[in-house]
mmCIF file of C-alpha atoms in Angstrom:
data_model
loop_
_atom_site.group_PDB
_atom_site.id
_atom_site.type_symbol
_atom_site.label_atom_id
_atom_site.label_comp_id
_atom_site.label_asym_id
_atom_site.label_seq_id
_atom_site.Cartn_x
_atom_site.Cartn_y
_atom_site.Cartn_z
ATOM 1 C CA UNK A 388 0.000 0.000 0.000
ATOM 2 C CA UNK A 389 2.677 2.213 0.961
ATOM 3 C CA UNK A 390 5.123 1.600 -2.343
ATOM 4 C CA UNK A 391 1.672 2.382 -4.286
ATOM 5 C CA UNK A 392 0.817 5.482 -2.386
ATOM 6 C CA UNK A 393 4.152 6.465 -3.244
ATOM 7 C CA UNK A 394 3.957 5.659 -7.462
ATOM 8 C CA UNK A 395 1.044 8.084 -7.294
ATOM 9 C CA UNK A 396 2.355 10.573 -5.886
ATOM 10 C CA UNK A 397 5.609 10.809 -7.224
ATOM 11 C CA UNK A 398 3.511 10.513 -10.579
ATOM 12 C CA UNK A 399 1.480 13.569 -9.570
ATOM 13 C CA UNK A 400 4.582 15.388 -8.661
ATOM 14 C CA UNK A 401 5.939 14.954 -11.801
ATOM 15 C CA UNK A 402 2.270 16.442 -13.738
ATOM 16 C CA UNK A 403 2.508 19.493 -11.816
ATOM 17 C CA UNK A 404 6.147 20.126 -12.402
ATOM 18 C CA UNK A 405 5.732 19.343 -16.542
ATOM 19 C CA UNK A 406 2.152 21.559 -16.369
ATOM 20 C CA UNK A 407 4.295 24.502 -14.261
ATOM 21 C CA UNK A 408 7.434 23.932 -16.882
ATOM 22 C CA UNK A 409 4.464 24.421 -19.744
ATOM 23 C CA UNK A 410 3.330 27.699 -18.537
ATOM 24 C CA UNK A 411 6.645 29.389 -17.817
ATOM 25 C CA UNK A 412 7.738 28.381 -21.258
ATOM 26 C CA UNK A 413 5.251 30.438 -23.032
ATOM 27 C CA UNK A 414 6.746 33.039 -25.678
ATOM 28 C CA UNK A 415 6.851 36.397 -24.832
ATOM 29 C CA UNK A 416 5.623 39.006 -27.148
ATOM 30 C CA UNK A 417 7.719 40.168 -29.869
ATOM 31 C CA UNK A 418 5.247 42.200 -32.086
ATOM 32 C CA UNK A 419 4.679 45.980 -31.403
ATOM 33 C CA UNK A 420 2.327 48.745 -32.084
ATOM 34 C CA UNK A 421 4.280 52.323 -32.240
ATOM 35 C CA UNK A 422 2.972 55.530 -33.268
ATOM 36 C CA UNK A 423 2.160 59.164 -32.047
ATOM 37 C CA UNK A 424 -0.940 61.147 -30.812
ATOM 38 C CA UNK A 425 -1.079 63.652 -33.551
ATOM 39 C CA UNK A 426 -2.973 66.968 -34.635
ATOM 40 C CA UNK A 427 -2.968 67.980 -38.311
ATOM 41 C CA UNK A 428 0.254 65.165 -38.545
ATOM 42 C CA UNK A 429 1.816 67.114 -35.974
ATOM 43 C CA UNK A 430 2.548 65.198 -32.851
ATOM 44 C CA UNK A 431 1.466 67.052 -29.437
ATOM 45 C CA UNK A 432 3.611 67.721 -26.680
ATOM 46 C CA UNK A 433 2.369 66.384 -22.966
ATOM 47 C CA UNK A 434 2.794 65.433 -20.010
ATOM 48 C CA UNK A 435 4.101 61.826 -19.749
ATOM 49 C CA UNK A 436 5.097 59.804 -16.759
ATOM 50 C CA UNK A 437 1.721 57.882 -17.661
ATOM 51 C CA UNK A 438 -0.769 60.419 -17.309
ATOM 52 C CA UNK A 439 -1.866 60.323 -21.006
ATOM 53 C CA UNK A 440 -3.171 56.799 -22.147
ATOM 54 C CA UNK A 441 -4.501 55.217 -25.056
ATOM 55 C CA UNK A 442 -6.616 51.834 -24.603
ATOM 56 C CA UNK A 443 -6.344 48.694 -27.120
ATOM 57 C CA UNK A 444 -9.036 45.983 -27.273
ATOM 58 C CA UNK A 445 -8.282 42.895 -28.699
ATOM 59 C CA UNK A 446 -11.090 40.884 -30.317
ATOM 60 C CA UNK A 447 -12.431 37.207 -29.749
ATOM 61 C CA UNK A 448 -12.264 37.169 -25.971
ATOM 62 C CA UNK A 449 -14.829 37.417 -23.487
ATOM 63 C CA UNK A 450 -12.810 39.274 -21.437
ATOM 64 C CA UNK A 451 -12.451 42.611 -22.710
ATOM 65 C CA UNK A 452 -10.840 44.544 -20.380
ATOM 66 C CA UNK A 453 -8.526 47.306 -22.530
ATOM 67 C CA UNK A 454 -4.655 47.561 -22.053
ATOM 68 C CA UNK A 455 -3.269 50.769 -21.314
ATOM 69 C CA UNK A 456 -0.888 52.261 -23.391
ATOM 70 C CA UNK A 457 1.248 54.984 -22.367
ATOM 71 C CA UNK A 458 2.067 58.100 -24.393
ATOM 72 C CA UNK A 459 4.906 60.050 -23.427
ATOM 73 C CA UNK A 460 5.613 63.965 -23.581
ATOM 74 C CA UNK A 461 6.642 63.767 -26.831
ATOM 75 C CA UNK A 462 3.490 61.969 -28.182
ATOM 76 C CA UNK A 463 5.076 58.798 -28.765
ATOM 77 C CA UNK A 464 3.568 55.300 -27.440
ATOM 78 C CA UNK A 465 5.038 52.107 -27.991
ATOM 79 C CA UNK A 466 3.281 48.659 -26.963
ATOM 80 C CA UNK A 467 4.662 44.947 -27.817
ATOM 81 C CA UNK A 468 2.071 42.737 -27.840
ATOM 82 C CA UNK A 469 1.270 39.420 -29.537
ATOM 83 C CA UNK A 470 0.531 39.115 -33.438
ATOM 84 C CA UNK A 471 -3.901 39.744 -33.318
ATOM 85 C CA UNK A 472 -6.620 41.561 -34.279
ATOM 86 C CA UNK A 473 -6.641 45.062 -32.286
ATOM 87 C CA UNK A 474 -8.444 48.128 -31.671
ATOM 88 C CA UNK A 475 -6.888 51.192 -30.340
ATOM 89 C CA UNK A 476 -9.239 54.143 -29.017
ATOM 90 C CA UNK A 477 -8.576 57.691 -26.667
ATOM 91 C CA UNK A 478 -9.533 57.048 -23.484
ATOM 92 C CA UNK A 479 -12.408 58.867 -22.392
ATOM 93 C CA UNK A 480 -12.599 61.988 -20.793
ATOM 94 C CA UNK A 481 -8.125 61.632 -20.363
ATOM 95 C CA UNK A 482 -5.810 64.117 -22.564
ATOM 96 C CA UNK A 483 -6.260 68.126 -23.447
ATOM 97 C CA UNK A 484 -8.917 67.129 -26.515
ATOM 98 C CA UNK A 485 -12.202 66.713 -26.993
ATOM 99 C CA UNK A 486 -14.241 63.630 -28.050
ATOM 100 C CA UNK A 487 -14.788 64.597 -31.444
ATOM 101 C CA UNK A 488 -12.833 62.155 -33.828
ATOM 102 C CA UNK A 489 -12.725 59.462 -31.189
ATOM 103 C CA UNK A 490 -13.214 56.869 -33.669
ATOM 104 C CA UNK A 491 -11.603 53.171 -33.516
ATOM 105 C CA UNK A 492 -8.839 52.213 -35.125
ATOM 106 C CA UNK A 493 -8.914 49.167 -36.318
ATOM 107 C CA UNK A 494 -5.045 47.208 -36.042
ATOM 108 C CA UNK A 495 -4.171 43.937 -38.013
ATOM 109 C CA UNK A 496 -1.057 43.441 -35.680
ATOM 110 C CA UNK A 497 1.732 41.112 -37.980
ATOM 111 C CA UNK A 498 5.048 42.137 -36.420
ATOM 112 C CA UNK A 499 5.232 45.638 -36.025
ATOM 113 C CA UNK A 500 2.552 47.955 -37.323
ATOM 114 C CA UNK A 501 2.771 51.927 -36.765
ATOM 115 C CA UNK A 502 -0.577 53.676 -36.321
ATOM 116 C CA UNK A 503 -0.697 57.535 -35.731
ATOM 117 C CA UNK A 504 -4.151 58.984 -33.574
ATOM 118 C CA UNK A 505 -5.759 61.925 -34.437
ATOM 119 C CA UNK A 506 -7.316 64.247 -32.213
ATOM 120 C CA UNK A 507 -8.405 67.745 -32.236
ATOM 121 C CA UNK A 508 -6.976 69.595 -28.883
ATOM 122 C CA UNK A 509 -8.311 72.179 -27.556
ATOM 123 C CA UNK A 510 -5.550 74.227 -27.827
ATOM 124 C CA UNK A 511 -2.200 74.677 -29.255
ATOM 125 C CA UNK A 512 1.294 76.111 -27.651
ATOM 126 C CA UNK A 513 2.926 77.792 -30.557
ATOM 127 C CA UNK A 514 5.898 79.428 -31.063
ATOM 128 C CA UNK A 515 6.846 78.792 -27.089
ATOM 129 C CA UNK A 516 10.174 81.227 -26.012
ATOM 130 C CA UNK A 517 12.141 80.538 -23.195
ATOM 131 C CA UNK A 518 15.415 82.864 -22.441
ATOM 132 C CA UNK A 519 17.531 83.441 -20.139
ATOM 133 C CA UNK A 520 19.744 86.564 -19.048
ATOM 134 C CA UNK A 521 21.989 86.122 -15.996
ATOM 135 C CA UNK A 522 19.389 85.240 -13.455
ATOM 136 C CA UNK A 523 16.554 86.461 -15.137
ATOM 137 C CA UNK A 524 13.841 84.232 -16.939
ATOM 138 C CA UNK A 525 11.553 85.594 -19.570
ATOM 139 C CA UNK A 526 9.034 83.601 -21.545
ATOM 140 C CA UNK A 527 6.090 83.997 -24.209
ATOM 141 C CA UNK A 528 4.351 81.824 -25.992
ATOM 142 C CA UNK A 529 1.283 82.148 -28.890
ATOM 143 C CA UNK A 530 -2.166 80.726 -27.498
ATOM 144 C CA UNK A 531 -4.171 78.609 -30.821
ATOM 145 C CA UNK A 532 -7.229 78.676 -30.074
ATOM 146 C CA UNK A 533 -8.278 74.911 -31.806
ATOM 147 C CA UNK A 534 -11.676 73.716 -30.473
ATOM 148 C CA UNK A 535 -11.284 75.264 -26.587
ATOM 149 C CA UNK A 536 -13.694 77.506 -24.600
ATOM 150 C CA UNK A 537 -11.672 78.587 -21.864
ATOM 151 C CA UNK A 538 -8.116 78.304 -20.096
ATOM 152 C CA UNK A 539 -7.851 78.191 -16.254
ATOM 153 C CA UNK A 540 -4.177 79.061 -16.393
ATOM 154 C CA UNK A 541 -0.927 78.996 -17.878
ATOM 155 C CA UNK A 542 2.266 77.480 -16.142
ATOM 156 C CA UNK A 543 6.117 78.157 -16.617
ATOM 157 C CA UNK A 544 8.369 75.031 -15.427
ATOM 158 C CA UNK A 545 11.760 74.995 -14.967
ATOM 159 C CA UNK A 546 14.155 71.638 -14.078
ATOM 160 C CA UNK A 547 16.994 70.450 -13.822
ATOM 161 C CA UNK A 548 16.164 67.573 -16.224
ATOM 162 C CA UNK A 549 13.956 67.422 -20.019
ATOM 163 C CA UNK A 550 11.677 65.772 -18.028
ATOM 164 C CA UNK A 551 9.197 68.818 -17.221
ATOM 165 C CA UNK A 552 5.153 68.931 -16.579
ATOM 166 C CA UNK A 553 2.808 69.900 -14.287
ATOM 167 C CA UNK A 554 3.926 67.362 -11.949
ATOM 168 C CA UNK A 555 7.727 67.268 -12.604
ATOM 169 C CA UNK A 556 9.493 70.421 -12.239
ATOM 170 C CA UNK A 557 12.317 70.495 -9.611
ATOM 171 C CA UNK A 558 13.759 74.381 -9.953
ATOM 172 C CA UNK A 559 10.123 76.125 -10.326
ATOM 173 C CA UNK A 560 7.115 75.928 -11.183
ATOM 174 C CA UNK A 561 5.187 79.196 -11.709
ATOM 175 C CA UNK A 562 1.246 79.982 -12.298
ATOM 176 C CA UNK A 563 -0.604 82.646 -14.066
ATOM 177 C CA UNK A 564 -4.450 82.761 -13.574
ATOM 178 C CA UNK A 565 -4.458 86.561 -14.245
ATOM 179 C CA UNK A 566 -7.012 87.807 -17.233
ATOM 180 C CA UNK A 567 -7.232 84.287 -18.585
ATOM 181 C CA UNK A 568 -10.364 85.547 -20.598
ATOM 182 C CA UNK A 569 -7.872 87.593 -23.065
ATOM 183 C CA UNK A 570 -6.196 84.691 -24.209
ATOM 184 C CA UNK A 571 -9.027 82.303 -24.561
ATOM 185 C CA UNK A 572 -9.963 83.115 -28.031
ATOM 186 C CA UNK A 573 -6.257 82.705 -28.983
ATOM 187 C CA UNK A 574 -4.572 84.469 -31.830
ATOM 188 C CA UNK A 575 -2.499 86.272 -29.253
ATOM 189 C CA UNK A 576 1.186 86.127 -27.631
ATOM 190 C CA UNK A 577 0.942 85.448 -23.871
ATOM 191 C CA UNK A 578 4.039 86.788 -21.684
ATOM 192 C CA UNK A 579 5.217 86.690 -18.486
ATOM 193 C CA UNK A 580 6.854 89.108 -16.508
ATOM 194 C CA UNK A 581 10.612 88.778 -15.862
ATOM 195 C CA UNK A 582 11.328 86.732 -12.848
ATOM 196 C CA UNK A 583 14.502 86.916 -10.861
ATOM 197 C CA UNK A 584 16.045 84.179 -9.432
ATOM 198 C CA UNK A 585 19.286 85.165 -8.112
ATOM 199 C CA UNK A 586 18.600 83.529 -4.745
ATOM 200 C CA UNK A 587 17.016 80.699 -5.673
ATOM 201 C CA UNK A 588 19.388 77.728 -4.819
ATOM 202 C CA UNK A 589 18.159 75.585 -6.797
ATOM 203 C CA UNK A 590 18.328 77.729 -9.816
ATOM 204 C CA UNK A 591 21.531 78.654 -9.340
ATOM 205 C CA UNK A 592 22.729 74.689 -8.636
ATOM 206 C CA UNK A 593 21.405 74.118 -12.004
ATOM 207 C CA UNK A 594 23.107 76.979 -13.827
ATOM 208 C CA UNK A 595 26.452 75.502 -11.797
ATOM 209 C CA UNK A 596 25.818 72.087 -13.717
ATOM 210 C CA UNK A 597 24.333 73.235 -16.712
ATOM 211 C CA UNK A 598 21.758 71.265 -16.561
ATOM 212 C CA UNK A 599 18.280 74.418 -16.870
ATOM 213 C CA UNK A 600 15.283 73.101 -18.585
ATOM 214 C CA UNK A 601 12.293 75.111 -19.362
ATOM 215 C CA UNK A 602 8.726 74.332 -20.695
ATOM 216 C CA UNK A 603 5.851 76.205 -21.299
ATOM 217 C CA UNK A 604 2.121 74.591 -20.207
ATOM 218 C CA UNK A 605 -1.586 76.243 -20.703
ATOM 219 C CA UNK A 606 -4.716 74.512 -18.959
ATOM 220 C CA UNK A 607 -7.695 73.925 -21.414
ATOM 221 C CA UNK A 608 -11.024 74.144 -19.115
ATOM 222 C CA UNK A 609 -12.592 71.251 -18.441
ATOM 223 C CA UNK A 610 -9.505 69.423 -19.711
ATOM 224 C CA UNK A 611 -8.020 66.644 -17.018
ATOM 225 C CA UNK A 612 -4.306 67.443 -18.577
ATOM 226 C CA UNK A 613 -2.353 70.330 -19.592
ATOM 227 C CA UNK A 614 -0.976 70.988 -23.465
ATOM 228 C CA UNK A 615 2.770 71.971 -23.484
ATOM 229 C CA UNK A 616 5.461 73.508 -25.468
ATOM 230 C CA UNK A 617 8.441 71.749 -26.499
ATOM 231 C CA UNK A 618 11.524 71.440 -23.723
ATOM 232 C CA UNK A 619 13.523 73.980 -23.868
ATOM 233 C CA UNK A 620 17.816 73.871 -22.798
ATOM 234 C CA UNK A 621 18.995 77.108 -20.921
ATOM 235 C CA UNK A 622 22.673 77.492 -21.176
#
């Protein structure tokens, strides 16, 4: 009894281990999706650090919960992801544009397949200008007015790294809510006063290294994310 309680298990021993071997011996992915959140062709500028998300489907399962993919503050978004039939949508209510063109993409995944995303944001950050003399900072930017209504405020950030948003902005981070209702209907150059930052350690730690960053953000209202300018280096 004893030698034949001890066959079976040794033979159930060895199922589990060949059934565990089977699973971790899958293949990974090797296919990706790649492509850029775009206006007009024109990628947009963003946050990042996974605040701006796209969500792909893939058909012929019951569960149909989306994956997240990530876009980062250049408008870029990569994803590998087995060889299938896809579909890649905005997620609701998440980035500075508005529903309108949130149509599905449909994505025959074979390898690698690159798929732009329109959208129509609600504004634009044009012709963004960053300088810097001494200590001083001054900045302007254009305001292009695309499909917005109103903006809450505009934001100058300045790091020590290209890195910059809302949310990331190690040297400064400053916020103008002043007459807001001037620049809404864009078609207008925004600018902010001159700030001084001769005693601002940080600042000056940065200009030591050579390592000043600065970005220019404006808050659509209503919008759940800022729309940015490109990174800017200050020597």
């Amino acid at each position: 009894m004893n030698t034949l309680f001890k066959i079976c298990s040794v033979f159930i021993l060895a199922t589990l281990v060949l059934t565990s071997c089977r699973k971790d011996n899958y293949d990974e992915p090797e296919s990706f999706i790649k492509g850029r959140v775009v206006y007009q062709g024109e990628p947009l500028q963003l946050r990042g650090n996974e605040a701006v998300r796209l969500q792909l489907y893939q058909r012929g399962y019951e569960k149909h919960d989306p994956v997240d993919v990530f876009v980062n503050q250049n408008g870029e978004f990569s994803i590998c992801i087995f060889d299938g039939q896809y579909q890649l949508i905005t997620k609701a209510g998440n980035g500075p544009w508005t529903s309108e063109g949130r149509d599905t993409i449909e994505i025959n995944l074979r390898g690698t397949a690159v798929q732009d995303v329109e959208v129509v944001p609600y504004y634009l950050v044009d012709n963004a200008q960053i300088t810097r003399n001494g200590n001083q900072i001054n900045a302007s930017f254009d305001v292009n007015k695309i499909a917005g209504t109103g903006i809450d405020r505009v934001m100058l950030l300045l790091g020590t790294t290209q890195f910059l948003s809302d949310g990331e902005h190690n040297v400064d981070r400053y916020d103008e809510t002043e007459n807001m209702a001037d620049y809404a209907g864009g078609g207008k150059t925004y600018t902010f006063a001159t700030r001084d930052y001769t005693d601002h350690q940080m600042f000056q730690t940065a200009l030591n290294r050579g390592t000043l960053f600065g970005r220019i953000a404006l808050w659509p209202s209503g919008s759940d994310q800022a729309i940015y300018s490109p990174v800017i280096r200050l020597d």
